């Protein structure tokens, strides 16, 4: 009689922040993931500022005898953290662990669904869609791939009927000349949009989301961050399933 292989442990890797709202949001999202997939073991590790650290989580799992892990970056784009920081941490993990790094969360239609719902929760009306310009406000990056993804999301979202959708970047580390939230709010006003809404493409509160909020002072609507939305949790599970399915197939599952 063949025993069903044990599903790999999902380790959610968050950046971490000095702002306590960040860790609280991450933990709420992980609780949502657990509620959607009872029986799946989900652990959380932070790259900086918060505990437990990613390295500490991996060492604890190895000490328990865990063999298979899916490490999932809690990131919306494939920028420096996904390409360099996280792989470096995983390379230093205990050798007994078999670790697969899952893809980052974005882009995903489910995340667009959350962005829209957050806008409506904040006061945007579906009837005003064609007269509302949207600022897609992300944290920002110097990585060309990440910047291109944000721009493509804005283009695709615009095709769903908004007056306009333009990207903006909160981080001072983004390339010089890239628009800030306040710049894009003014640009959409000048374009003739009757209303302007700011949609933070950010997972959790913190320093950069606060900067987005300050830049949205001239907008009509400021949505909340994505947060522990059920759609975000579903994306996590999609990325987990895609990462560990090949491993299960190799075991004859």
CSV table of C-alpha atoms in Angstrom, one decimal, residues 39-213:
chain,number,residue,atom,x,y,z
A,39,UNK,CA,-4.1,20.6,6.6
A,40,UNK,CA,-1.4,22.5,4.7
A,41,UNK,CA,1.4,23.6,7.0
A,42,UNK,CA,2.2,27.3,6.4
A,43,UNK,CA,5.0,29.1,8.1
A,44,UNK,CA,6.1,32.7,7.9
A,45,UNK,CA,9.7,34.1,7.8
A,46,UNK,CA,10.9,37.6,7.4
A,47,UNK,CA,14.0,38.9,5.6
A,48,UNK,CA,14.5,41.8,7.9
A,49,UNK,CA,13.2,43.7,10.9
A,50,UNK,CA,10.7,41.0,12.2
A,51,UNK,CA,11.0,37.6,13.6
A,52,UNK,CA,11.1,34.7,12.9
A,53,UNK,CA,13.8,35.1,10.3
A,54,UNK,CA,13.6,33.0,7.2
A,55,UNK,CA,16.8,31.2,8.2
A,56,UNK,CA,15.4,30.5,11.6
A,57,UNK,CA,12.2,29.0,10.2
A,58,UNK,CA,14.2,26.8,7.8
A,59,UNK,CA,16.5,25.5,10.5
A,60,UNK,CA,13.6,24.7,12.7
A,61,UNK,CA,11.8,22.7,10.0
A,62,UNK,CA,15.0,20.8,9.2
A,63,UNK,CA,15.4,20.0,12.9
A,64,UNK,CA,11.9,18.6,12.9
A,65,UNK,CA,12.7,16.3,10.1
A,66,UNK,CA,10.9,18.1,7.3
A,67,UNK,CA,12.3,17.4,3.9
A,68,UNK,CA,10.3,19.4,1.3
A,69,UNK,CA,9.6,23.1,1.4
A,70,UNK,CA,8.1,25.6,-1.0
A,71,UNK,CA,9.5,29.0,-0.4
A,72,UNK,CA,7.1,31.7,-1.6
A,73,UNK,CA,8.2,35.3,-1.9
A,74,UNK,CA,5.5,37.6,-0.7
A,75,UNK,CA,6.2,40.0,-3.5
A,76,UNK,CA,4.3,41.5,-6.4
A,77,UNK,CA,7.1,41.7,-8.9
A,78,UNK,CA,10.3,39.9,-9.7
A,79,UNK,CA,12.8,42.5,-8.5
A,80,UNK,CA,16.0,42.4,-6.4
A,81,UNK,CA,14.5,40.6,-3.4
A,82,UNK,CA,13.1,37.7,-5.6
A,83,UNK,CA,16.2,37.5,-7.8
A,84,UNK,CA,19.0,38.0,-5.3
A,85,UNK,CA,18.1,38.3,-1.6
A,86,UNK,CA,15.8,35.3,-1.3
A,87,UNK,CA,17.9,32.9,-3.4
A,88,UNK,CA,20.9,33.8,-1.2
A,89,UNK,CA,19.0,33.0,2.0
A,90,UNK,CA,17.7,29.7,0.5
A,91,UNK,CA,21.2,28.7,-0.5
A,92,UNK,CA,22.3,28.9,3.2
A,93,UNK,CA,19.4,26.7,4.3
A,94,UNK,CA,20.1,23.3,5.9
A,95,UNK,CA,21.2,20.8,3.3
A,96,UNK,CA,18.6,18.2,4.3
A,97,UNK,CA,15.8,20.5,3.0
A,98,UNK,CA,14.6,20.2,-0.6
A,99,UNK,CA,13.5,23.8,-1.4
A,100,UNK,CA,11.6,25.0,-4.4
A,101,UNK,CA,11.2,28.8,-4.8
A,102,UNK,CA,7.7,29.7,-6.0
A,103,UNK,CA,7.0,32.6,-8.4
A,104,UNK,CA,6.1,36.0,-7.0
A,105,UNK,CA,2.4,36.8,-6.8
A,106,UNK,CA,2.0,39.2,-9.7
A,107,UNK,CA,0.8,39.7,-12.2
A,108,UNK,CA,-2.5,37.9,-11.7
A,109,UNK,CA,-6.1,38.7,-12.7
A,110,UNK,CA,-7.0,38.0,-9.1
A,111,UNK,CA,-4.9,40.9,-7.9
A,112,UNK,CA,-6.7,43.2,-10.4
A,113,UNK,CA,-10.0,42.0,-8.8
A,114,UNK,CA,-8.7,43.1,-5.4
A,115,UNK,CA,-7.6,46.5,-6.7
A,116,UNK,CA,-11.0,47.1,-8.2
A,117,UNK,CA,-12.8,45.9,-5.0
A,118,UNK,CA,-10.6,48.2,-2.9
A,119,UNK,CA,-11.5,51.1,-5.1
A,120,UNK,CA,-15.2,50.5,-4.8
A,121,UNK,CA,-14.9,50.0,-1.0
A,122,UNK,CA,-13.2,53.4,-0.9
A,123,UNK,CA,-16.0,55.2,-2.7
A,124,UNK,CA,-15.5,54.7,-6.5
A,125,UNK,CA,-18.7,53.8,-8.3
A,126,UNK,CA,-19.0,51.4,-11.2
A,127,UNK,CA,-21.1,54.0,-13.0
A,128,UNK,CA,-18.2,56.4,-12.9
A,129,UNK,CA,-15.7,54.0,-14.3
A,130,UNK,CA,-15.4,55.6,-17.8
A,131,UNK,CA,-14.8,59.1,-16.2
A,132,UNK,CA,-12.4,58.0,-13.5
A,133,UNK,CA,-8.6,58.0,-14.0
A,134,UNK,CA,-6.7,55.5,-11.9
A,135,UNK,CA,-3.2,55.8,-10.5
A,136,UNK,CA,-1.7,52.4,-10.1
A,137,UNK,CA,0.7,53.2,-7.3
A,138,UNK,CA,3.4,50.6,-6.6
A,139,UNK,CA,6.3,50.7,-4.3
A,140,UNK,CA,8.7,51.1,-7.1
A,141,UNK,CA,11.9,49.4,-8.2
A,142,UNK,CA,15.1,49.9,-10.2
A,143,UNK,CA,14.6,46.6,-11.9
A,144,UNK,CA,13.6,47.0,-15.6
A,145,UNK,CA,11.5,43.7,-15.5
A,146,UNK,CA,9.5,44.8,-12.5
A,147,UNK,CA,8.9,48.3,-14.0
A,148,UNK,CA,7.8,46.8,-17.3
A,149,UNK,CA,5.3,44.5,-15.5
A,150,UNK,CA,3.7,47.4,-13.6
A,151,UNK,CA,3.4,49.3,-16.9
A,152,UNK,CA,1.8,46.3,-18.6
A,153,UNK,CA,-0.7,45.8,-15.7
A,154,UNK,CA,-1.7,49.5,-16.1
A,155,UNK,CA,-2.2,49.0,-19.9
A,156,UNK,CA,-4.3,45.9,-19.5
A,157,UNK,CA,-6.4,47.4,-16.7
A,158,UNK,CA,-7.1,50.5,-18.8
A,159,UNK,CA,-8.8,48.2,-21.4
A,160,UNK,CA,-11.5,47.2,-18.9
A,161,UNK,CA,-13.2,50.6,-19.2
A,162,UNK,CA,-11.5,53.1,-16.9
A,163,UNK,CA,-10.9,56.6,-18.3
A,164,UNK,CA,-7.1,56.0,-17.9
A,165,UNK,CA,-4.8,53.9,-15.8
A,166,UNK,CA,-1.3,55.2,-15.2
A,167,UNK,CA,1.5,53.8,-13.1
A,168,UNK,CA,3.2,55.7,-10.3
A,169,UNK,CA,6.1,54.8,-8.0
A,170,UNK,CA,6.6,55.6,-4.4
A,171,UNK,CA,10.2,54.5,-3.8
A,172,UNK,CA,13.0,57.1,-4.1
A,173,UNK,CA,15.1,54.2,-5.5
A,174,UNK,CA,13.0,54.1,-8.7
A,175,UNK,CA,14.7,55.5,-11.8
A,176,UNK,CA,14.9,59.3,-12.0
A,177,UNK,CA,12.0,60.7,-13.9
A,178,UNK,CA,9.5,58.0,-13.1
A,179,UNK,CA,6.3,59.6,-11.9
A,180,UNK,CA,5.2,59.9,-8.3
A,181,UNK,CA,1.6,59.5,-7.2
A,182,UNK,CA,1.0,63.2,-6.9
A,183,UNK,CA,2.5,63.7,-10.5
A,184,UNK,CA,0.1,61.2,-12.0
A,185,UNK,CA,-2.9,62.6,-10.1
A,186,UNK,CA,-2.2,66.0,-11.7
A,187,UNK,CA,-1.6,64.3,-15.1
A,188,UNK,CA,-5.0,62.6,-15.0
A,189,UNK,CA,-6.7,65.8,-14.0
A,190,UNK,CA,-5.0,67.5,-17.0
A,191,UNK,CA,-6.1,64.7,-19.2
A,192,UNK,CA,-9.7,65.5,-18.5
A,193,UNK,CA,-10.7,62.7,-16.1
A,194,UNK,CA,-13.6,63.9,-14.0
A,195,UNK,CA,-12.5,61.8,-11.0
A,196,UNK,CA,-9.1,60.5,-10.0
A,197,UNK,CA,-8.6,57.4,-7.8
A,198,UNK,CA,-5.4,56.0,-6.4
A,199,UNK,CA,-5.1,52.2,-6.1
A,200,UNK,CA,-2.0,51.1,-4.1
A,201,UNK,CA,-0.5,48.0,-5.7
A,202,UNK,CA,1.0,47.1,-2.3
A,203,UNK,CA,0.4,44.2,0.0
A,204,UNK,CA,0.7,45.7,3.4
A,205,UNK,CA,0.8,49.1,5.2
A,206,UNK,CA,4.2,50.7,5.8
A,207,UNK,CA,6.5,53.5,4.9
A,208,UNK,CA,6.0,53.5,1.1
A,209,UNK,CA,2.2,53.0,1.3
A,210,UNK,CA,2.1,56.0,3.6
A,211,UNK,CA,4.1,58.0,0.9
A,212,UNK,CA,1.5,56.9,-1.6
A,213,UNK,CA,-1.3,58.1,0.7
